[in-house]
XYZ file of C-alpha atoms in Angstrom:
684
model
C 50.067 15.994 9.852
C 48.300 13.137 8.658
C 50.470 11.364 6.257
C 47.860 11.284 3.742
C 47.741 15.031 3.672
C 51.630 15.655 2.865
C 51.377 13.219 0.276
C 48.367 14.690 -1.468
C 49.781 17.860 -1.299
C 53.245 16.276 -3.110
C 51.240 14.833 -5.479
C 49.305 17.998 -6.766
C 51.989 20.629 -6.510
C 52.147 20.472 -10.234
C 48.538 20.495 -10.767
C 47.042 23.362 -8.110
C 48.093 26.424 -6.653
C 48.986 26.684 -3.051
C 45.915 27.848 -2.173
C 43.709 25.875 -3.790
C 45.901 23.213 -2.053
C 45.373 24.924 1.019
C 41.264 25.015 0.733
C 40.893 21.391 -0.327
C 43.195 20.130 2.284
C 42.233 23.054 5.107
C 45.742 23.894 5.733
C 47.091 27.811 6.030
C 49.204 28.251 2.646
C 52.121 28.817 5.098
C 51.890 24.831 6.038
C 51.245 24.356 2.158
C 54.579 25.531 1.609
C 56.196 24.456 4.104
C 55.417 20.779 3.198
C 57.238 22.065 -0.530
C 59.788 22.923 0.871
C 61.086 20.246 2.864
C 59.899 17.517 0.292
C 62.924 15.829 -1.326
C 64.022 17.020 -5.278
C 63.191 14.068 -6.806
C 60.346 14.472 -10.049
C 56.935 15.600 -8.874
C 54.988 11.886 -9.248
C 52.889 11.736 -12.285
C 48.913 12.818 -11.524
C 46.677 10.387 -11.367
C 44.000 9.920 -14.475
C 41.379 11.087 -12.011
C 39.362 13.425 -10.308
C 41.607 16.257 -8.322
C 40.367 15.430 -5.225
C 41.202 14.491 -2.093
C 42.552 10.871 -1.408
C 40.437 8.205 -0.965
C 37.113 9.753 -3.495
C 39.019 7.772 -6.570
C 36.650 5.136 -7.761
C 38.378 1.716 -7.466
C 37.209 0.751 -11.200
C 35.393 1.814 -13.511
C 31.665 0.072 -13.604
C 29.247 0.553 -16.456
C 25.641 1.920 -15.283
C 24.563 -0.948 -16.816
C 25.207 -3.559 -14.141
C 24.193 -1.579 -10.831
C 20.701 -0.960 -12.563
C 20.155 -4.208 -13.690
C 20.737 -5.262 -10.078
C 17.753 -2.744 -9.007
C 15.412 -3.750 -11.180
C 15.746 -7.113 -10.949
C 15.665 -6.662 -7.067
C 13.036 -4.288 -7.052
C 11.096 -7.059 -9.357
C 11.924 -9.907 -6.710
C 9.998 -7.377 -4.220
C 7.075 -6.680 -6.424
C 6.210 -10.493 -6.968
C 6.954 -11.868 -3.385
C 4.133 -8.868 -2.358
C 2.078 -10.190 -5.261
C -0.799 -11.423 -2.834
C -0.656 -8.905 -0.420
C -3.218 -6.043 -2.427
C -6.178 -7.977 -0.628
C -5.654 -7.183 3.120
C -7.655 -5.388 5.206
C -6.968 -2.806 7.764
C -5.128 -3.685 10.746
C -4.057 -2.417 14.062
C -3.239 1.553 14.404
C -4.847 1.845 10.785
C -8.635 1.865 12.389
C -7.786 5.704 13.498
C -4.590 6.812 11.589
C -7.009 6.155 8.464
C -9.658 4.810 8.738
C -11.596 7.073 11.563
C -9.646 10.113 10.546
C -11.235 13.162 9.081
C -7.682 15.203 8.467
C -6.485 12.621 5.346
C -9.972 12.973 4.104
C -9.587 16.883 3.615
C -8.342 17.080 0.732
C -5.937 20.748 0.069
C -5.685 21.236 3.957
C -2.229 20.973 4.105
C -1.886 22.975 7.337
C -4.095 20.222 9.781
C -2.050 17.341 8.394
C 1.279 18.657 8.317
C -0.463 19.712 12.354
C -1.991 16.162 13.458
C 1.057 13.986 11.657
C 4.254 16.705 12.273
C 7.142 14.464 11.609
C 5.110 12.293 9.359
C 4.019 14.642 6.937
C 4.993 12.560 3.931
C 3.714 9.661 4.969
C 0.191 11.558 6.344
C 0.216 13.178 2.504
C 0.524 10.071 0.790
C -2.129 8.709 3.101
C -4.229 11.150 2.004
C -3.653 11.322 -1.430
C -4.668 7.379 -1.244
C -7.925 8.351 0.072
C -8.622 10.878 -2.107
C -8.372 8.197 -5.284
C -9.775 5.216 -3.874
C -10.968 6.291 -0.461
C -10.999 3.191 2.299
C -10.400 0.668 -0.698
C -7.334 -0.681 0.831
C -6.036 -2.180 -2.563
C -4.863 1.075 -3.343
C -2.970 1.754 0.002
C -1.624 -1.503 -0.317
C -0.127 -1.060 -3.960
C 1.461 1.868 -2.769
C 2.967 -0.352 0.192
C 4.173 -2.622 -2.048
C 6.060 0.505 -4.679
C 7.608 1.905 -2.247
C 8.981 -1.735 -0.577
C 10.359 -2.017 -4.976
C 11.680 1.228 -4.655
C 13.579 0.080 -1.834
C 14.749 -2.945 -2.658
C 16.490 -1.425 -5.423
C 17.971 1.206 -3.629
C 19.444 -1.112 -1.162
C 21.268 -3.191 -4.479
C 22.048 0.531 -5.589
C 23.370 1.462 -2.415
C 25.783 -2.795 -2.679
C 26.907 -1.213 -6.108
C 28.365 2.065 -4.679
C 30.085 0.583 -1.889
C 31.750 -1.640 -3.764
C 33.349 0.977 -5.778
C 34.889 3.241 -3.036
C 38.428 2.950 -1.607
C 37.712 0.748 1.250
C 36.143 -2.063 -0.955
C 39.360 -1.919 -3.797
C 40.828 -5.219 -2.929
C 37.234 -6.607 -3.455
C 36.411 -4.906 -6.194
C 39.953 -5.054 -7.935
C 39.899 -9.186 -7.464
C 36.270 -9.124 -8.451
C 34.552 -10.412 -11.988
C 32.068 -8.557 -13.895
C 29.720 -11.008 -12.966
C 30.364 -10.285 -9.181
C 30.062 -6.952 -9.542
C 26.002 -7.532 -10.307
C 25.777 -10.765 -8.254
C 26.903 -9.141 -5.135
C 24.071 -6.068 -5.067
C 21.756 -7.667 -6.601
C 21.846 -10.777 -3.809
C 21.612 -7.671 -1.185
C 18.492 -6.116 -2.538
C 16.651 -9.535 -2.751
C 17.350 -10.313 0.586
C 15.803 -7.179 1.601
C 12.340 -7.893 -0.806
C 12.276 -11.304 -0.017
C 12.695 -11.620 3.968
C 10.112 -12.303 5.990
C 10.673 -9.997 8.551
C 9.842 -7.011 6.116
C 6.337 -8.575 5.741
C 4.955 -6.441 8.975
C 6.397 -3.302 7.522
C 4.684 -4.383 3.590
C 1.319 -5.377 5.091
C 0.787 -2.702 7.607
C -0.512 0.222 6.476
C 0.201 2.381 8.852
C 3.809 1.313 8.789
C 4.367 2.996 5.311
C 5.800 5.540 7.757
C 9.035 2.941 8.239
C 9.033 2.097 4.311
C 9.068 5.679 3.395
C 11.448 6.512 5.803
C 13.971 3.830 4.462
C 13.675 4.658 1.003
C 14.768 8.418 1.646
C 17.149 7.066 4.555
C 18.761 4.121 1.875
C 19.142 7.334 -0.995
C 19.840 9.192 1.026
C 22.963 7.119 1.812
C 23.646 6.010 -2.071
C 23.352 9.368 -3.502
C 26.225 10.918 -1.252
C 28.495 7.724 -1.903
C 27.862 8.479 -5.777
C 28.592 12.263 -5.039
C 31.959 11.038 -3.235
C 32.619 8.994 -6.009
C 32.168 10.927 -8.918
C 32.811 14.791 -7.220
C 29.708 15.692 -8.529
C 27.482 18.541 -6.678
C 23.910 17.756 -8.015
C 24.660 14.045 -6.249
C 25.166 15.995 -2.914
C 21.885 17.759 -3.531
C 19.909 15.445 -4.258
C 21.190 13.377 -1.347
C 20.750 16.395 1.215
C 16.927 16.662 0.167
C 16.184 12.941 0.327
C 18.245 13.734 4.236
C 15.389 16.648 4.771
C 12.455 14.413 3.085
C 13.148 11.889 5.590
C 12.741 13.808 8.282
C 9.352 13.810 7.575
C 8.530 10.038 6.466
C 9.127 8.752 10.513
C 11.685 9.960 13.478
C 13.726 6.826 13.112
C 15.592 9.256 10.544
C 16.981 11.313 12.817
C 19.973 8.346 13.128
C 20.059 9.322 9.562
C 23.510 12.448 9.259
C 25.099 9.931 12.004
C 24.838 6.852 8.856
C 26.593 9.792 6.596
C 29.412 10.204 9.242
C 29.656 6.437 9.426
C 29.702 6.142 5.400
C 32.093 8.736 4.928
C 34.754 7.149 7.892
C 33.793 4.161 6.860
C 34.744 4.231 3.450
C 36.743 6.708 2.444
C 39.919 7.130 3.684
C 41.150 7.426 7.838
C 39.201 9.789 9.838
C 42.013 12.189 10.630
C 42.514 12.394 6.737
C 41.334 15.742 5.770
C 38.953 16.507 8.116
C 38.183 20.279 7.832
C 36.816 19.648 4.357
C 35.207 16.657 5.193
C 33.471 18.515 7.908
C 32.147 21.514 5.989
C 30.797 19.065 2.947
C 29.177 16.937 5.874
C 28.086 20.147 7.768
C 24.500 20.335 5.862
C 23.622 17.200 6.467
C 24.593 17.527 10.106
C 22.056 20.671 9.923
C 19.654 18.419 9.194
C 19.482 16.801 13.160
C 17.550 19.517 14.854
C 14.620 19.550 12.521
C 12.830 15.764 14.116
C 13.398 17.865 17.940
C 11.965 21.405 16.504
C 9.077 18.915 15.042
C 8.619 17.397 18.504
C 8.301 20.248 20.434
C 5.798 22.302 18.552
C 3.782 19.296 17.751
C 0.282 20.228 18.235
C -0.391 18.745 21.413
C -4.039 17.937 20.527
C -3.864 16.981 17.006
C -0.539 15.506 17.398
C -0.875 11.470 18.041
C 1.517 9.422 16.622
C 5.122 8.178 18.005
C 6.079 8.878 21.265
C 3.884 11.188 23.164
C 2.954 11.852 26.826
C 1.539 8.915 28.583
C -1.052 11.377 30.284
C -2.788 14.645 29.496
C -2.730 16.826 31.981
C -4.724 19.958 32.338
C -1.388 22.479 33.748
C 0.196 25.207 32.319
C 2.668 24.448 29.565
C 5.158 22.937 30.171
C 8.906 24.669 28.962
C 10.683 23.424 25.837
C 13.023 21.050 27.746
C 10.182 19.605 29.745
C 8.045 19.039 27.023
C 10.900 17.484 24.995
C 12.035 14.921 28.064
C 8.232 13.922 27.673
C 8.623 13.272 24.320
C 11.208 10.862 24.723
C 9.292 8.898 27.710
C 6.754 6.589 27.999
C 5.045 5.801 31.105
C 4.908 2.297 29.776
C 1.198 0.750 30.281
C 3.308 -2.159 32.643
C 4.657 1.428 34.144
C 8.047 -0.014 33.293
C 11.391 1.946 34.515
C 14.124 3.212 32.146
C 16.277 0.837 33.312
C 13.824 -2.993 32.746
C 13.109 -1.373 29.072
C 17.174 -0.876 28.554
C 17.701 -4.178 30.438
C 14.663 -5.350 28.192
C 16.234 -4.359 24.906
C 19.236 -6.073 24.969
C 17.128 -9.646 25.038
C 15.155 -8.126 22.458
C 18.377 -7.267 19.890
C 19.294 -10.854 20.803
C 15.763 -11.860 19.686
C 15.872 -10.079 16.678
C 19.227 -11.399 15.661
C 18.259 -14.761 15.885
C 15.060 -13.910 13.774
C 17.130 -12.269 10.687
C 19.089 -15.541 10.554
C 15.606 -18.285 11.642
C 12.792 -15.966 11.087
C 10.367 -17.822 13.434
C 7.791 -17.284 15.161
C 6.533 -13.883 13.891
C 3.399 -12.130 14.986
C 1.551 -8.902 14.762
C 2.491 -8.582 18.367
C 5.324 -10.032 20.632
C 4.047 -11.044 24.610
C 8.214 -10.170 25.205
C 9.001 -10.632 28.792
C 10.102 -7.643 30.716
C 13.677 -8.028 31.962
C 13.693 -6.843 35.502
C 17.325 -7.673 37.109
C 20.715 -8.368 34.981
C 20.738 -12.150 34.564
C 22.933 -14.486 33.081
C 20.325 -14.078 29.754
C 20.697 -10.589 29.495
C 24.608 -11.170 30.424
C 25.160 -13.818 27.383
C 22.677 -10.736 25.370
C 24.905 -8.409 25.936
C 28.359 -10.515 25.712
C 26.537 -10.766 22.034
C 26.315 -7.514 21.621
C 29.561 -6.750 22.399
C 31.429 -9.303 20.440
C 29.429 -8.290 17.057
C 30.549 -4.661 17.914
C 34.363 -5.517 18.377
C 34.027 -7.669 15.214
C 32.479 -4.683 13.086
C 36.001 -2.751 14.582
C 37.943 -5.813 14.379
C 37.258 -6.101 9.999
C 36.171 -2.629 9.446
C 40.084 -2.847 7.289
C 39.716 -6.521 6.162
C 36.180 -6.723 4.938
C 34.676 -3.386 5.473
C 31.193 -4.378 4.126
C 30.377 -6.522 7.090
C 31.798 -3.869 10.019
C 29.604 -1.730 8.352
C 26.606 -3.864 8.459
C 26.609 -3.820 12.176
C 27.292 -0.589 12.594
C 24.307 0.293 10.902
C 22.176 -2.361 12.420
C 22.969 -0.910 15.782
C 22.853 2.575 14.544
C 19.366 2.020 13.000
C 17.919 0.867 15.722
C 19.219 3.253 18.621
C 16.133 5.168 18.039
C 13.511 2.693 18.828
C 15.966 1.104 21.360
C 16.983 4.449 23.591
C 13.505 5.777 23.684
C 11.035 3.258 25.897
C 7.998 2.725 23.968
C 5.058 0.940 25.162
C 5.407 -2.371 23.227
C 9.601 -3.590 23.234
C 9.690 -5.656 20.588
C 7.667 -4.349 16.556
C 9.088 -6.570 13.606
C 8.733 -3.427 11.945
C 11.514 -1.729 13.223
C 13.846 -4.298 11.427
C 13.163 -3.106 8.277
C 15.285 -0.107 7.630
C 18.304 -2.296 9.816
C 17.710 -4.894 7.555
C 19.734 -2.498 4.389
C 22.977 -2.630 6.356
C 22.476 -6.968 6.675
C 21.163 -6.955 3.648
C 24.736 -5.399 2.411
C 27.139 -7.563 5.018
C 25.568 -10.727 4.046
C 25.710 -9.784 0.080
C 29.170 -8.355 0.531
C 30.861 -9.993 3.013
C 31.616 -13.700 1.917
C 33.210 -12.231 -1.283
C 36.044 -11.672 1.002
C 36.378 -14.635 1.535
C 37.196 -15.169 -1.551
C 35.223 -17.989 -2.282
C 34.134 -20.073 -5.486
C 30.984 -17.792 -7.282
C 29.313 -20.523 -8.603
C 28.708 -22.518 -5.254
C 28.204 -19.109 -3.213
C 25.492 -18.239 -5.834
C 23.530 -21.609 -5.564
C 23.902 -21.107 -2.118
C 22.472 -17.955 -1.862
C 19.033 -18.884 -4.562
C 18.242 -21.450 -2.245
C 18.391 -19.226 0.727
C 16.536 -16.938 -0.990
C 13.947 -19.159 -2.171
C 12.899 -20.757 0.868
C 13.058 -16.719 2.517
C 10.213 -15.808 -0.415
C 8.251 -18.985 -0.098
C 7.971 -17.978 3.593
C 6.851 -14.353 2.659
C 4.703 -14.614 0.782
C 2.585 -17.115 2.962
C 3.341 -15.234 5.951
C 1.208 -12.234 3.545
C -1.843 -14.471 4.030
C -2.154 -14.044 7.577
C -2.087 -10.511 7.379
C -5.091 -10.618 4.673
C -7.899 -9.685 7.467
C -7.971 -9.156 11.661
C -9.292 -12.415 12.361
C -6.132 -14.324 10.266
C -3.866 -12.274 12.101
C -4.975 -11.592 15.155
C -5.777 -15.605 15.437
C -2.358 -16.373 14.932
C -1.451 -13.812 17.235
C -3.336 -15.374 20.067
C -2.109 -19.271 19.026
C 1.605 -17.799 19.371
C 1.230 -16.239 22.613
C -2.539 -17.402 24.636
C -1.542 -15.337 27.710
C -1.474 -12.177 26.020
C -4.878 -10.024 26.130
C -4.363 -8.142 22.730
C -5.381 -10.806 20.314
C -8.376 -11.102 22.606
C -8.871 -7.394 22.494
C -8.589 -6.739 19.441
C -10.295 -9.703 17.800
C -13.101 -8.752 20.456
C -12.908 -5.365 18.854
C -13.151 -6.850 15.409
C -16.146 -8.247 15.764
C -18.003 -5.405 17.915
C -17.195 -3.052 15.067
C -19.458 -5.592 12.909
C -22.198 -5.698 15.202
C -21.945 -9.188 15.941
C -21.829 -8.888 19.984
C -21.990 -12.649 20.422
C -18.833 -13.635 18.950
C -17.057 -9.857 20.259
C -18.194 -10.724 24.119
C -15.742 -14.494 24.565
C -12.762 -12.442 23.448
C -13.757 -9.378 25.613
C -14.100 -11.243 28.429
C -10.917 -13.326 28.230
C -9.005 -9.976 27.578
C -10.272 -8.030 31.000
C -9.722 -11.099 32.851
C -6.057 -11.148 31.519
C -5.265 -7.932 32.359
C -7.828 -6.155 33.866
C -6.365 -2.006 33.391
C -6.850 -1.005 30.256
C -10.520 0.625 29.751
C -10.355 0.098 25.430
C -11.322 -3.283 26.368
C -14.514 -2.738 29.495
C -15.900 0.382 26.739
C -16.065 -2.359 23.620
C -17.028 -4.865 26.336
C -19.983 -2.596 27.566
C -20.976 -1.847 23.882
C -21.219 -5.611 22.463
C -23.325 -6.002 25.828
C -25.534 -3.068 24.986
C -26.577 -4.324 21.566
C -26.421 -7.853 22.645
C -29.496 -6.327 25.053
C -27.991 -6.156 28.564
C -27.777 -2.888 29.325
C -27.216 -2.732 33.266
C -24.452 -4.635 32.335
C -23.102 -2.521 29.392
C -23.714 0.344 31.921
C -20.639 -1.133 34.259
C -18.464 -1.489 31.757
C -18.950 1.744 30.410
C -18.256 3.240 34.340
C -15.484 1.710 34.615
C -13.886 2.663 31.530
C -14.144 5.780 32.626
C -12.838 5.653 35.648
C -9.455 3.284 34.391
C -9.171 5.882 31.704
C -9.270 8.912 33.183
C -6.907 7.400 35.879
C -4.386 6.562 32.880
C -5.034 9.784 30.954
C -6.406 7.371 27.560
C -9.486 10.068 26.411
C -10.385 7.788 23.334
C -11.729 5.233 25.511
C -12.841 7.907 27.841
C -15.059 9.627 25.073
C -16.420 5.774 24.203
C -17.446 4.813 27.093
C -19.197 8.532 27.700
C -20.597 8.399 23.950
C -21.990 4.482 24.711
C -23.721 5.344 28.041
C -25.309 8.284 26.562
C -26.719 5.624 24.259
C -28.172 3.491 26.963
C -29.592 7.066 28.852
C -30.782 7.754 25.318
C -32.728 4.784 24.543
C -33.733 5.018 28.603
C -35.762 7.906 27.652
C -33.848 10.153 29.849
C -32.540 12.847 26.917
C -31.106 14.864 29.441
C -28.736 12.715 31.274
C -28.008 11.271 27.757
C -27.206 14.888 26.661
C -24.514 14.881 29.050
C -22.690 12.178 28.313
C -22.212 12.897 24.950
C -21.019 16.507 25.825
C -18.080 14.922 28.166
C -17.446 12.401 24.915
C -16.680 14.914 23.030
C -14.390 16.717 25.426
C -12.711 14.019 25.466
C -12.219 13.437 22.032
C -13.137 16.271 19.851
C -13.364 13.875 16.771
C -15.769 11.589 17.863
C -17.778 12.109 15.056
C -20.728 9.645 16.557
C -21.088 11.663 19.634
C -21.930 15.193 17.309
C -24.279 13.113 15.343
C -26.067 11.334 18.846
C -26.350 15.302 20.221
C -27.817 16.796 17.063
C -30.612 13.979 17.590
C -30.929 14.123 21.725
C -31.337 17.847 20.822
C -33.832 17.506 18.217
C -35.680 15.230 20.941
C -35.680 18.024 23.491
C -36.818 20.724 21.470
C -33.900 22.391 20.344
C -33.035 22.395 16.706
C -30.405 25.383 16.790
C -28.534 23.343 19.003
C -29.359 20.412 16.756
C -28.140 22.178 13.334
C -24.555 23.195 15.275
C -23.833 19.719 16.378
C -24.908 18.437 12.774
C -22.903 20.388 11.166
C -19.719 19.352 13.272
C -20.041 15.766 13.019
C -20.074 15.892 9.625
C -17.244 18.483 9.489
C -15.282 15.503 11.605
C -16.146 12.465 9.608
C -17.916 13.403 5.870
C -18.132 9.969 4.851
C -21.155 8.743 7.634
C -24.336 9.414 5.735
C -26.181 9.058 9.155
C -24.611 12.646 9.960
C -26.169 14.060 6.588
C -29.374 13.333 6.948
C -29.541 13.745 10.871
C -28.190 17.584 10.278
C -30.823 17.793 7.465
C -33.667 17.531 9.285
C -32.097 19.996 11.700
C -32.018 22.412 9.171
C -35.561 21.538 8.177
C -37.020 22.240 12.284
C -34.263 24.812 12.314
C -36.466 26.732 9.145
C -33.642 26.271 7.082
C -35.666 23.919 4.194
C -32.986 25.145 0.807
C -29.746 24.092 3.585
C -31.828 20.622 3.825
C -31.917 19.927 0.401
C -28.300 20.326 -0.043
C -28.025 17.536 2.269
C -29.480 15.495 -0.825
C -26.761 15.782 -2.985
C -23.860 14.628 -0.198
C -25.869 11.251 0.329
C -26.119 10.638 -3.552
C -22.351 11.074 -3.306
C -22.129 8.795 -0.721
C -24.518 6.143 -2.439
C -27.061 6.939 -0.253
C -30.155 7.824 -2.305
C -32.560 5.703 -0.191
C -31.440 8.125 2.254
C -31.597 10.377 0.198
C -35.040 9.626 -1.554
C -36.325 9.325 2.501
C -34.843 12.604 3.483
C -36.166 14.278 0.573
C -39.525 13.100 1.310
C -39.844 14.857 4.527
C -38.541 17.930 3.452
C -41.658 17.591 0.526
C -44.330 17.310 3.693
C -42.767 20.435 5.201
């Protein structure tokens, strides 16, 4: 029997019945009686003045409610101030297809379709849909929500640090701490989390709201769990469980949250062997949440689920078994055709780079052209030695400086999902958003164990935080628009094709083919394997009147895209090739290409709109109505689709339906098209 269990039985013998002691300790009643019979006949120890609970649950020092909340609100205010210049940024990178061109978030009330697409990020998708409903595609509202969520996350980090300082493992620290330290240390944790430049990608990149929301729920769940253990209050336990469930619907990284709660229990609330049955029962509801994300991924809609891990190729095969699909969801066939072994070797070096950027955040970029490690070289061996030393230090410091060891353990645990599941990009800064919570707690509480003078320590911390905040504020300007963001990446990685591709795509969408073509040509020169770049280059050639060159690029894009399973690029290439044949007057062939485009991507509204036009040219108004309605359904914000559908209705002998498009055009702010359509209706 564990010594702490025996001690608990003896201390509570006069206050609890044998049955109650047995229930609390997980022992049989006869074992409790045996301990009591063997006990010396000395007077019963004085009962504790705190709650009757297993050892390790009593708070070590009373802390008023004002100090933790003052620290939390101060950290939130710092987050808002640091990101005050981030509200006017544009959409970036994956925001294009997850938000701007995503019809699902524009269909208010269709929660089932929203869930089918966003799946394990349903709550993230729901907030994006609410953003769209309130402000359309005006980016200020999206950025304001991201900044607000970052402020909440910063406050929760401060609250977590404050709660951890009141746990049994932190008793030596709290007992010798002044009231100022009990406020300053949590504030430092929240401020470091709020102001560190590595957080800029998660906050400025709207789609990475998923990481921010997951962190809010993740840190909130751990904080409320610690409070539940300290207060012995079931309401806090319910709050912790609710946040755990919510985290599972924000981002897949939350799969590690139950493990983080187990880590917190064992690290801060006594030895693992003490009251293991009771503690296991308390943790069981949280551990049950481990099944949520695997179930969501296994049942994800193959047609609309577009996020996180997914099979590299889409093939027309019979449905795979559950286990086979799970294997697909945990494996990416990287664009570099990277074996798992190479990915894991590379991650050892990536983790070292992450640590360097935490200490010295220089060289930040939206993407990192990180070298792939194919063998265990000296650099990789040094990375492994560094990580092993950190893990050993965490274990050694678990008693002497538990906050430091806990921060190291948190760092490794929260990075494990995106380090162990092979992903196409081996390094992204937003992956450090959640791990930074543990780092902030370790950095803020760690120096206190050394009994360093408070004033010099506070002055140094203030200087460091000021420098970090200024760097973050400056970095926000880089995220202002696509040109500034990708020009910055191009300067840092001139041999990486992605910045050239993104800049070319940006200019192509802005109908500036002269600016787009040089970037896209450079992109395909650096890496000729990507169908998307050929499709975009073909579109730029077409816009500039170089039709024959455009067709060649489209055919290359189709060939590469079909080989790689890149449905979106294949669809775009077919659609653009259809535009070429339509311009040449070959309407039948254009129609065939448009049909192949929507077959590859059923959500490509441009192709449906063009099918509507071509069907009218071919004298088939019934088909034109069908395609026009599909164009409006997939993107109700594209005015041309409403106008063409109105014309199709009119040609099909349905003038009343045609007039219905007038209201839609007016609502979209296209009174000119509404007036034009009204004139056609009146003349018919």
